[in-house]
Amino acid sequence: MHIGFAYTSLPPGFCFCDSHIAGVHFNLLMTPSSPSLKILNRNCNRLQNFSTIRNDIEGITSVKCTKKCVLNPHELNICDCRSRKIVHFVNALKNQSSTSLATLIDHLQKLHIATVQFLRKLPRIGINLNINSKYFTDGLEVAFQHLNKNFKDVDMLDLIASCALEIIDETSTYPFCDQQDKITLSMIKNETSNYLNGRPLLCCQTGLNVDSEGCPELQNEAANCKLNLEQVGSNTIIWRETYPNHTAIAECSQYFDSTVNGDVSRLCRLAHRNTYQWSPTYTCHCFSVLVAEVQERLTRSYAKNYSINYLNVMASFLHEHQGDTPGKNLTITSLQIIYDITLARKETNDTEGYGNLTNCLLRTSAAILQQDISHTGTTCPIQKMQHNWLSQAFYHLAVLSIGQLTTERLLGPASQFNYTSRNYSLLILNELHQYNNSCVEIGAAVPPASKNDTITYNSSINVLGTGTGNGTDGDEIVLFYIGIVGFSLSLFGSLIMMVLYAGLRSLPAGICVVTYFAWPMAYLDTPSGQVDLRNAILLLPLLGLCWFPALFLPIKNDQVADYIFTILVSLQGFQVFLFHGVLDRQISVNFRERKFRPNLIGRFLKNLLPKHQHFGSSATSRYRSGVISTSRDFVFNSEFDLDCQHMGIANPNSQI
């Protein structure tokens, strides 16, 4: 550099500022009337090193010229020098604060590269010049805000935090033009480190864990497949940096949704000379969880005994979820099993169910064949043998659904048929419009399989009262709460009954049964005939007659049966408590007279009730006299006499 000096030829009081600083020539003539300090300005893109990236640098650099024409190179001011790329990516972050995390990471990665390039091109004059950090500080504040409001995609948020810390570390060795920026960046660094909470740092450009040697230099990445963010619907997959001829793996649930398992992969392959790029995503190893459950049910030893209704459900799940993944191997295998069982069930009495089943299998095979010949939505064409089998099954299922003659008219002879055009499906499906048969409705989960072939569809009994598919959504909610209230009352009543039976001296069933067979007239000569009749009526809930309305539940739109059934079934326990507890004369008498068994529950009930003196009937007196008597026979006889009176019968011992 050339330090300024005074020219001897100039008049007194005149001097000339003349110096080369960082490759830029600063010169100015100072006169006696000039101010004591003059600022000399030049374009930033003329500075040494900046000139190599001239198109990216903007702003004005300046230096001071004193009255004595002295220029101090250490006072070179580059606070107004800035990178257009940095400004662009920071503005993108600020203006798209609600954008997706994938886009945010992309902006941060580019901001990181632009920051590194800018810092490495700074003028070298022996000291580090102050830099303007306002621009990337604003961008990092936007990234930091995302860490506080999104907690789902942990991997992506960790990458955002790591990129922010890497940018901050790149600038930490330089003095800032504004000290407030230094405070702000220090706060962001501390809070971001706290967010990571000990989780490993990731390299911003590769997405890999930072090793002992740190992150690779940017200029050494040319031969690698760099980190790539693939947006699939609302999901984003992070493909981390991968070396040539290596494969990166991600989960299918990220690529599709949570009902799909398996792995997706991408290969880092040679594209051009010394240039590598990512291959398309390979998804053929993904499989539907629901289709896998269907296949598991169908491979059980007793699957051949499944009812037509249950096979309909399995076929409907295949039809609904065959498009969940591009790979069709699992679906085709399951379809073959149902197809074989269907052929064995041809002579069935359930003609409607059989028609639905064959129709549903036909629609599923048509959908798979259409995708196979057109490769629509799939990169996984099925094997030739699978295609041939599907083609034959499609033809045969069409015969079962619409008849031999109609099928031959539309598709030609079976011996010459091969599915080569989606028009075949259109012809068959158009013909099916005049039939009512179709796939049945399914829920969100595959129903369990039964070894005894007891599974039926749309006629199962739901004892919780959540509906059987007959009513509206409002009916479903009402029935659910009716069931909850009824079962709660039944549970409460059952508990009270157990406590009463455990604590009261009542229902000498064994003695009365022996007495009845020894002396039947003891029951017939008393008013107990009415009591037996009454008890028989009260036993009706226990005999299961409340399930009678269940016979009408399969009837479509029969909400009355739904309500009657739910109310009666849910209140079974409460009916037992009401009729055999509250309204039972023997229990009520023993309860009023505080006649409890000498056990823990009896003592608890006895202490629970208020104590008062009884002035009872002669029967009560006889009972008490019998209890306190020292004669064991008399005690037995008096207690038995009272118990039988409560049952409405005569004590045979009193006749002796």
C-alpha atoms as one frame of an Amber mdcrd trajectory, in Angstrom:
protein
   0.000   0.000   0.000   1.073   3.571  -0.549   0.887   5.925   2.450  -0.112
   9.536   1.608   2.589  12.208   1.264   2.809  15.961   0.514   4.035  17.178
  -2.857   6.896  19.760  -2.635   5.645  21.568  -5.716   2.360  22.490  -4.085
   1.877  25.956  -2.601   2.037  26.353   1.162  -1.103  25.024   2.874  -1.819
  22.578   0.017  -1.273  18.788   0.199  -2.316  15.678  -1.721  -3.914  12.572
  -0.143  -2.712   9.666  -2.220  -2.719   5.994  -1.114  -3.553   2.468  -2.281
  -5.548   0.595   0.335  -6.758  -2.983  -0.283  -6.144  -2.521  -3.982  -8.106
   0.738  -4.279  -6.455   4.071  -5.117  -7.630   6.850  -2.806  -6.477  10.406
  -3.755  -7.637  13.957  -2.987  -6.115  17.462  -3.050  -6.455  19.284   0.286
  -6.462  23.112   0.234  -6.254  25.646   3.064 -10.018  26.031   2.849 -10.670
  22.271   3.060 -12.198  20.889   6.289  -9.828  19.362   8.787 -11.138  15.892
   7.913 -12.291  14.661   4.527 -14.022  11.319   3.744 -12.957   9.582   0.564
 -15.503   7.127  -0.933 -15.127   4.264  -3.419 -17.317   1.371  -4.570 -16.943
  -1.759  -2.419 -16.663  -4.048  -5.425 -13.323  -2.376  -6.311 -11.661  -3.601
  -3.106  -9.112  -6.359  -3.263 -10.758  -9.854  -3.236 -14.212  -8.318  -3.567
 -13.398  -7.650  -7.195 -13.438 -11.420  -7.836 -17.115 -11.518  -6.855 -17.872
  -8.029  -8.157 -21.409  -8.864  -9.264 -22.332  -9.949  -5.731 -20.888  -6.948
  -3.817 -22.631  -3.607  -3.412 -22.231  -0.520  -1.212 -19.632   2.179  -0.557
 -16.302   1.902   1.279 -14.602   4.974   2.779 -11.417   6.207   4.433 -10.534
   9.450   6.256  -8.053  12.040   4.946  -6.711  14.391   7.606  -5.680  18.058
   7.177  -2.085  16.919   6.815  -3.105  14.485   4.010  -2.597  11.356   6.106
  -4.615   8.221   5.220  -4.763   5.447   7.841  -5.520   2.091   6.147  -6.708
   0.613   9.456  -9.532   3.138   9.369 -10.932   1.686   6.142 -14.697   1.510
   6.652 -16.530  -1.404   4.967 -19.680  -1.312   7.140 -21.739  -0.420   4.076
 -20.267  -3.233   1.978 -22.690  -6.113   1.613 -23.366  -9.267  -0.362 -26.414
  -9.231  -2.620 -26.868 -12.961  -1.945 -26.902 -12.452   1.817 -29.444  -9.646
   1.473 -31.597 -11.796  -0.827 -31.691 -14.871   1.401 -32.238 -12.823   4.565
 -35.166 -11.047   2.925 -36.520 -14.434   1.838 -36.386 -15.606   5.454 -38.020
 -12.430   6.751 -40.763 -12.277   4.106 -41.642 -15.988   4.302 -41.628 -16.545
   8.032 -44.640 -18.908   7.721 -43.105 -21.019   4.954 -42.395 -24.733   5.253
 -39.418 -25.964   7.254 -37.889 -27.399   4.079 -37.845 -23.976   2.419 -36.513
 -22.400   5.612 -33.615 -24.866   5.707 -32.899 -24.242   2.035 -32.668 -20.479
   2.684 -30.427 -21.056   5.713 -28.082 -23.325   3.764 -27.731 -20.738   1.010
 -27.286 -17.974   3.598 -24.516 -20.058   5.173 -22.695 -20.452   1.843 -23.104
 -16.762   0.990 -21.812 -15.754   4.442 -18.717 -17.959   4.157 -17.942 -16.628
   0.667 -18.365 -13.017   1.795 -16.118 -13.426   4.847 -13.390 -15.172   2.881
 -13.314 -12.316   0.385 -12.921  -9.562   2.980 -10.021  -7.124   2.332  -6.780
  -8.154   4.023  -4.898  -5.193   5.519  -3.282  -6.797   8.559  -6.264  -6.522
  10.878  -9.864  -7.722  10.795 -12.106  -4.924   9.618 -15.485  -4.315  11.223
 -18.300  -6.040   9.327 -21.989  -5.293   9.148 -23.722  -8.322  10.715 -27.210
  -6.819  10.682 -28.324  -8.729   7.614 -27.638 -12.295   8.710 -28.601 -11.380
  12.285 -32.109 -10.581  11.031 -32.231 -13.919   9.194 -31.094 -15.921  12.220
 -33.773 -14.289  14.366 -36.402 -15.661  11.947 -34.900 -19.163  12.213 -34.808
 -18.917  15.997 -38.512 -18.017  16.075 -39.335 -21.266  14.242 -37.603 -23.287
  16.946 -40.081 -21.904  19.482 -43.292 -22.613  17.593 -42.826 -25.953  15.860
 -42.133 -29.110  17.868 -43.039 -31.941  15.469 -40.189 -32.330  12.963 -37.317
 -32.707  15.413 -34.711 -33.666  12.780 -35.469 -30.645  10.649 -35.545 -28.288
  13.620 -32.187 -29.653  14.809 -30.778 -28.929  11.359 -32.144 -25.364  11.521
 -30.525 -24.869  14.925 -27.223 -26.328  13.705 -27.183 -24.084  10.609 -27.805
 -21.029  12.791 -24.953 -21.953  15.146 -22.609 -22.636  12.212 -23.305 -19.184
  10.715 -22.766 -17.545  14.096 -19.443 -19.383  14.548 -18.267 -18.243  11.094
 -18.744 -14.575  12.101 -17.563 -14.795  15.711 -13.898 -13.928  14.908 -14.808
 -10.621  13.263 -15.586  -7.305  15.006 -19.042  -5.905  14.325 -19.943  -2.433
  13.186 -22.854  -2.429  15.648 -22.200  -3.946  19.066 -25.946  -4.547  19.532
 -25.734  -7.201  16.810 -23.061  -8.980  18.825 -25.399  -9.058  21.850 -28.284
 -10.331  19.717 -26.201 -13.102  18.142 -24.886 -14.141  21.551 -28.470 -14.473
  22.813 -29.507 -16.510  19.758 -26.483 -18.790  20.206 -27.266 -19.484  23.871
 -30.980 -20.107  23.291 -30.326 -22.323  20.269 -27.803 -24.397  22.214 -30.367
 -24.783  24.996 -32.942 -25.923  22.430 -30.646 -28.726  21.228 -30.364 -29.851
  24.863 -27.279 -31.975  24.283 -28.400 -33.479  20.949 -25.522 -33.667  18.434
 -24.812 -30.783  16.093 -25.407 -31.371  12.382 -23.375 -29.965   9.512 -25.518
 -27.379   7.774 -24.704 -28.496   4.215 -24.669 -32.273   4.764 -27.083 -32.934
   7.602 -24.562 -35.390   9.088 -23.335 -35.329  12.673 -20.373 -33.060  13.288
 -17.320 -35.270  13.856 -14.039 -34.492  15.604 -12.716 -32.786  12.480 -15.755
 -30.572  12.125 -17.804 -30.110   8.961 -16.228 -30.582   5.514 -15.038 -27.575
   3.566 -17.559 -26.293   1.062 -15.185 -26.525  -1.881 -14.590 -30.265  -1.232
 -18.201 -31.282  -1.807 -18.299 -31.235  -5.592 -18.140 -35.022  -5.958 -20.778
 -35.817  -3.322 -24.576 -35.869  -3.361 -25.354 -32.916  -1.151 -28.122 -32.703
   1.417 -31.481 -32.607  -0.318 -34.925 -31.830   1.049 -37.724 -33.628  -0.783
 -41.215 -32.210  -0.303 -43.941 -34.881  -0.522 -47.338 -33.358   0.150 -47.200
 -31.881   3.625 -44.180 -34.041   4.583 -40.512 -33.309   4.045 -37.782 -35.955
   3.873 -34.208 -34.974   4.712 -31.796 -36.810   2.396 -28.471 -36.279   4.144
 -25.191 -35.981   2.269 -24.233 -39.315   0.740 -20.992 -40.368  -0.889 -20.759
 -41.750  -4.445 -22.423 -45.132  -5.033 -23.911 -45.105  -1.527 -27.623 -45.373
  -0.709 -29.529 -43.140   1.683 -32.486 -44.612   3.592 -35.643 -42.985   4.991
 -38.906 -44.314   6.421 -41.925 -44.933   4.208 -44.164 -43.385   6.881 -42.430
 -40.060   6.176 -42.911 -40.436   2.454 -46.560 -41.535   2.617 -48.274 -41.603
   6.029 -48.331 -43.533   9.300 -50.284 -46.469   7.762 -47.333 -47.336   5.497
 -44.202 -49.161   6.706 -40.885 -50.074   5.142 -37.979 -48.053   3.714 -37.576
 -45.640   0.825 -34.127 -45.117  -0.642 -32.082 -42.961  -3.037 -28.748 -43.768
  -4.684 -25.901 -41.279  -5.091 -24.933 -42.111  -8.666 -22.580 -40.759 -11.326
 -24.382 -38.319 -13.610 -21.550 -36.689 -15.583 -17.804 -36.673 -15.408 -16.846
 -36.184 -11.728 -20.409 -35.112 -10.998 -22.835 -37.092  -8.860 -26.524 -36.615
  -8.293 -29.432 -38.257  -6.504 -31.437 -40.984  -8.192 -35.270 -40.871  -8.050
 -36.759 -42.104  -4.794 -37.298 -45.883  -4.759 -40.537 -46.734  -2.925 -41.172
 -50.339  -3.958 -40.214 -51.689  -0.515 -43.086 -49.812   1.144 -46.187 -51.720
   2.178 -49.565 -50.840   3.652 -50.002 -51.826   7.302 -53.683 -52.577   6.679
 -52.953 -54.802   3.674 -50.342 -56.624   5.769 -52.971 -57.233   8.480 -55.395
 -58.566   5.847 -52.758 -61.004   4.589 -51.978 -62.113   8.149 -55.660 -62.941
   8.730 -55.851 -64.824   5.427 -52.785 -66.998   6.102 -54.194 -68.499   9.297
 -54.978 -72.203   9.223 -58.730 -71.670   9.581 -58.990 -68.854   6.997 -60.744
 -71.206   4.546 -63.674 -71.289   6.964 -64.237 -67.539   7.039 -67.779 -66.436
   6.414 -68.738 -64.659   3.198 -69.358 -61.503   5.231 -65.838 -61.537   6.671
 -64.259 -62.274   3.294 -66.189 -59.265   1.993 -64.525 -57.110   4.626 -61.065
 -58.404   3.696 -61.698 -57.845  -0.023 -62.982 -54.337   0.689 -59.810 -53.452
   2.621 -57.727 -54.616  -0.343 -59.837 -52.537  -2.727 -59.632 -49.454  -0.514
 -55.897 -49.663   0.245 -54.369 -51.226  -2.871 -53.277 -47.736  -3.921 -51.548
 -46.845  -0.649 -48.148 -47.845  -2.036 -46.690 -48.347  -5.533 -45.650 -51.943
  -4.797 -48.474 -54.456  -5.332 -46.913 -57.799  -4.326 -48.600 -57.920  -0.926
 -51.980 -56.920  -2.354 -51.825 -59.449  -5.190 -50.856 -62.282  -2.825 -53.775
 -61.478  -0.528 -56.104 -61.190  -3.501 -55.092 -64.676  -4.668 -55.952 -66.200
  -1.287 -59.432 -64.627  -1.194 -59.968 -65.613  -4.834 -59.199 -69.288  -4.099
 -61.505 -69.316  -1.050 -64.224 -67.627  -3.106 -64.111 -70.324  -5.767 -64.494
 -72.982  -3.052 -67.597 -71.133  -1.730 -69.437 -71.024  -5.055 -72.281 -73.205
  -3.786 -73.259 -70.843  -0.991 -76.719 -69.864   0.188 -75.625 -66.243   0.640
 -76.036 -65.221  -3.000 -76.041 -61.496  -2.270 -72.889 -61.690  -0.169 -71.191
 -63.862  -2.788 -72.103 -61.330  -5.470 -70.637 -58.494  -3.418 -67.451 -60.487
  -2.878 -66.831 -61.357  -6.550 -67.704 -57.793  -7.580 -65.235 -56.315  -5.090
 -62.427 -58.672  -6.170 -63.164 -57.761  -9.799 -62.872 -54.041  -9.073 -59.594
 -54.552  -7.178 -57.980 -56.632  -9.938 -59.108 -54.044 -12.516 -57.532 -51.192
 -10.532 -54.195 -53.020 -10.204 -54.115 -53.972 -13.891 -54.885 -50.410 -14.975
 -51.947 -49.069 -12.972 -49.648 -51.816 -14.223 -50.139 -51.234 -17.953 -50.068
 -47.442 -17.690 -47.549 -47.155 -14.818 -49.796 -44.461 -13.387 -48.687 -43.486
  -9.895 -46.190 -46.350  -9.638 -42.554 -47.082 -10.427 -42.981 -50.747  -9.486
 -44.511 -52.707 -12.409 -45.698 -56.156 -11.365 -44.040 -59.345 -12.549 -45.173
 -60.962 -15.780 -46.500 -64.064 -14.011 -48.513 -61.863 -11.645 -49.911 -59.924
 -14.594 -50.969 -63.133 -16.350 -52.683 -64.455 -13.227 -54.463 -61.149 -12.631
 -55.605 -61.088 -16.246 -57.145 -64.577 -15.962 -58.700 -63.793 -12.562 -60.166
 -60.554 -13.958 -61.870 -62.481 -16.769 -63.203 -65.219 -14.473 -64.487 -62.717
 -11.890 -66.247 -60.857 -14.684 -67.983 -64.133 -15.641 -69.091 -64.655 -12.017
 -70.341 -61.057 -11.771 -72.054 -60.362 -15.125 -72.295 -63.789 -16.743 -70.469
 -65.787 -19.413 -72.245 -64.388 -22.466 -71.888 -60.732 -21.484 -68.224 -61.221
 -20.621 -67.473 -62.878 -23.961 -69.325 -60.102 -25.783 -67.200 -57.461 -24.060
 -63.828 -59.205 -23.708 -63.878 -61.980 -26.275 -63.140 -65.677 -25.645 -61.309
 -66.557 -22.426 -58.639 -68.546 -24.270 -57.547 -65.447 -26.220 -57.891 -62.818
 -23.501 -54.956 -60.892 -22.077 -55.359 -57.573 -20.260 -53.473 -55.051 -22.397
 -55.759 -52.014 -22.372 -57.552 -50.124 -19.609 -60.599 -50.091 -21.891 -61.303
 -53.612 -20.659 -61.855 -52.268 -17.160 -64.038 -49.451 -18.426 -66.265 -51.905
 -20.329 -66.692 -54.220 -17.345 -67.143 -51.476 -14.733 -69.697 -49.742 -16.940
 -71.638 -53.005 -17.146 -71.528 -53.352 -13.347 -73.424 -50.083 -12.882 -76.715
 -51.883 -13.398 -75.968 -54.246 -10.506 -76.326 -53.387  -6.833 -73.397 -55.543
  -5.756 -70.249 -53.767  -4.616 -67.588 -53.659  -1.918 -68.975 -53.289   1.605
 -68.157 -50.347   3.842 -65.140 -50.716   6.100 -63.814 -48.998   9.190 -60.355
 -47.709  10.016 -59.009 -51.008  11.388 -59.124 -54.587  10.137 -61.554 -56.539
  12.389 -60.162 -59.604  14.202 -60.570 -63.091  12.772 -62.531 -65.888  14.466
 -61.530 -69.552  14.457 -65.168 -70.591  14.705 -66.208 -68.434  11.757 -68.569
 -66.369  13.907 -67.678 -62.991  12.483 -70.469 -61.177  10.714 -70.468 -57.687
   9.273 -72.973 -54.892   9.926 -74.924 -57.108  12.328 -72.573 -57.316  15.282
 -73.966 -56.483  18.714 -72.454 -53.431  20.303 -73.234 -53.656  24.000 -71.823
 -50.218  24.682 -74.615 -48.697  22.679 -72.370 -46.904  20.223 -74.651 -47.807
  17.358 -74.877 -50.540  14.742 -74.790 -48.373  11.677 -78.562 -47.892  11.487
 -78.893 -44.379  12.847 -77.323 -40.986  12.227 -74.266 -39.528  13.924 -76.600
 -37.905  16.475 -78.140 -41.290  17.289 -74.672 -42.777  17.705 -73.742 -40.147
  20.301 -77.016 -40.488  22.226 -76.784 -44.282  22.246 -73.216 -44.096  23.487
 -74.119 -41.943  26.478 -77.205 -44.062  27.233 -74.945 -47.098  27.348 -72.424
 -45.368  29.611 -75.112 -44.197  32.074 -76.854 -47.577  32.078 -73.682 -49.566
  32.696 -72.647 -47.147  35.434 -75.960 -47.654  37.238 -75.680 -51.413  36.790
 -72.171 -51.467  38.192 -73.219 -49.367  41.176 -76.253 -51.561  41.856 -74.246
 -54.781  41.539 -71.696 -53.566  44.065 -74.457 -52.631  46.546 -76.096 -56.057
  46.078 -72.817 -57.854  46.818 -72.377 -55.815  49.984 -75.958 -56.498  51.131
 -75.796 -60.238  50.459 -72.465 -60.446  52.236 -73.710 -58.583  55.307 -77.409
 -59.518  55.784 -78.870 -62.652  57.376 -81.207 -63.445  54.389 -81.958 -65.883
  51.248 -81.497 -69.302  53.025 -81.755 -70.875  49.610 -80.328 -74.268  50.499
 -82.667 -74.835  53.457 -85.771 -73.713  51.567 -84.972 -75.907  48.545 -84.561
 -78.993  50.790 -87.799 -78.081  52.566 -89.697 -77.738  49.294 -88.774 -81.231
  48.150 -89.398 -82.697  51.631 -92.800 -81.016  52.097 -94.174 -79.241  48.987
 -97.505 -78.404  50.743 -95.642 -75.994  53.019 -95.268 -73.733  49.979 -98.599
 -74.435  48.284-100.748 -73.774  51.369 -99.387 -70.245  51.750 -99.636 -67.069
  49.658 -96.192 -67.955  48.311 -97.712 -68.876  44.953 -97.968 -65.176  44.140
 -94.408 -64.645  45.399 -93.140 -67.381  43.134 -94.888 -65.813  40.180 -93.473
 -62.420  41.146 -89.908 -63.736  41.373 -90.273 -65.454  37.998 -91.217 -62.148
  36.384 -88.312 -60.407  38.071 -85.962 -63.050  36.718 -86.752 -62.119  33.122
 -83.791 -59.697  32.796 -81.486 -62.494  33.943 -82.900 -64.922  31.383 -81.604
 -62.785  28.517 -84.963 -61.732  27.108 -83.704 -58.163  26.922 -81.585 -59.338
  23.989 -84.715 -60.017  21.959 -84.609 -56.581  20.212 -81.143 -57.541  18.928
 -82.903 -59.672  16.317 -84.054 -56.463  14.651 -80.715 -54.615  14.760 -79.584
 -55.711  11.264 -82.689 -54.037   9.821 -81.509 -50.871   8.097 -82.602 -47.551
   9.641 -84.327 -49.259  12.588 -83.266 -46.792  15.302 -86.096 -47.926  17.641
 -84.459 -51.342  18.071 -81.142 -49.586  18.722 -82.558 -47.522  21.562 -84.590
 -50.367  23.159 -81.669 -52.756  22.999 -79.150 -50.280  24.414 -81.411 -49.273
  27.304 -82.371 -52.837  28.305 -78.887 -54.338  28.035 -77.063 -51.521  29.801
 -79.564 -51.543  32.703 -79.401 -55.300  33.381 -77.338 -54.924  36.527 -79.489
 -52.053  37.754 -82.651 -54.159  37.235 -81.193 -56.903  39.402 -80.384 -54.348
  42.105 -83.848 -52.773  41.914 -86.038 -55.906  41.818 -83.907 -58.294  43.855
 -82.499 -55.763  46.276 -84.517 -52.584  46.865 -87.951 -54.219  46.286 -87.134
 -57.495  48.024 -89.226 -57.719  51.257 -86.823 -59.994  53.103 -83.806 -57.764
  52.449 -85.695 -54.607  53.413 -86.908 -56.165  56.730 -83.448 -57.434  57.664
 -81.958 -54.095  56.741 -84.457 -52.147  58.903 -83.987 -54.494  61.837 -80.219
 -54.371  61.485 -79.808 -58.122  61.160 -76.280 -58.446  59.867 -73.893 -61.361
  59.710 -71.021 -61.346  62.240 -68.401 -60.476  59.582 -66.519 -57.374  58.583
 -69.142 -56.141  56.101 -71.960 -56.857  58.550 -70.237 -54.911  61.331 -69.596
 -52.046  58.901 -73.280 -51.878  57.865 -74.428 -52.179  61.461 -72.208 -49.307
  62.596 -73.204 -47.269  59.562 -76.916 -47.181  60.477 -78.233 -45.043  63.399
 -78.969 -47.015  66.568 -82.573 -46.998  67.841 -84.793 -49.279  69.925 -87.176
 -51.663  68.169 -90.676 -52.435  69.449 -91.494 -55.147  66.968 -94.150 -57.786
  66.513 -94.432 -61.110  68.300 -92.467 -62.668  65.443 -89.570 -60.308  66.187
 -89.818 -61.158  69.894 -89.750 -64.856  69.114 -86.747 -64.311  66.898 -84.853
 -62.400  69.586 -85.767 -64.928  72.228 -84.493 -67.653  69.958 -81.220 -65.828
  69.343 -80.435 -65.409  73.026 -81.597 -68.887  73.975 -78.970 -71.413  74.964
 -80.903 -74.173  73.214 -79.343 -74.729  69.790 -82.495 -76.395  68.372 -84.684
 -73.550  69.512 -82.350 -70.986  67.982 -82.391 -72.817  64.656 -86.177 -73.277
  64.773 -86.975 -69.637  65.602 -84.570 -68.216  63.000 -85.826 -70.630  60.370
 -89.421 -69.782  61.255 -88.803 -66.068  60.692 -86.811 -66.621  57.489 -89.518
 -68.790  55.983 -92.178 -66.235  56.936 -90.206 -63.639  54.967 -90.217 -66.024
  52.005 -94.010 -66.463  52.290 -93.908 -70.132  53.363 -94.619 -72.109  56.528
 -91.904 -73.649  58.675 -92.467 -77.412  58.572 -90.664 -77.833  61.885 -93.289
 -75.743  63.647 -95.907 -78.369  62.739 -94.064 -81.132  64.613
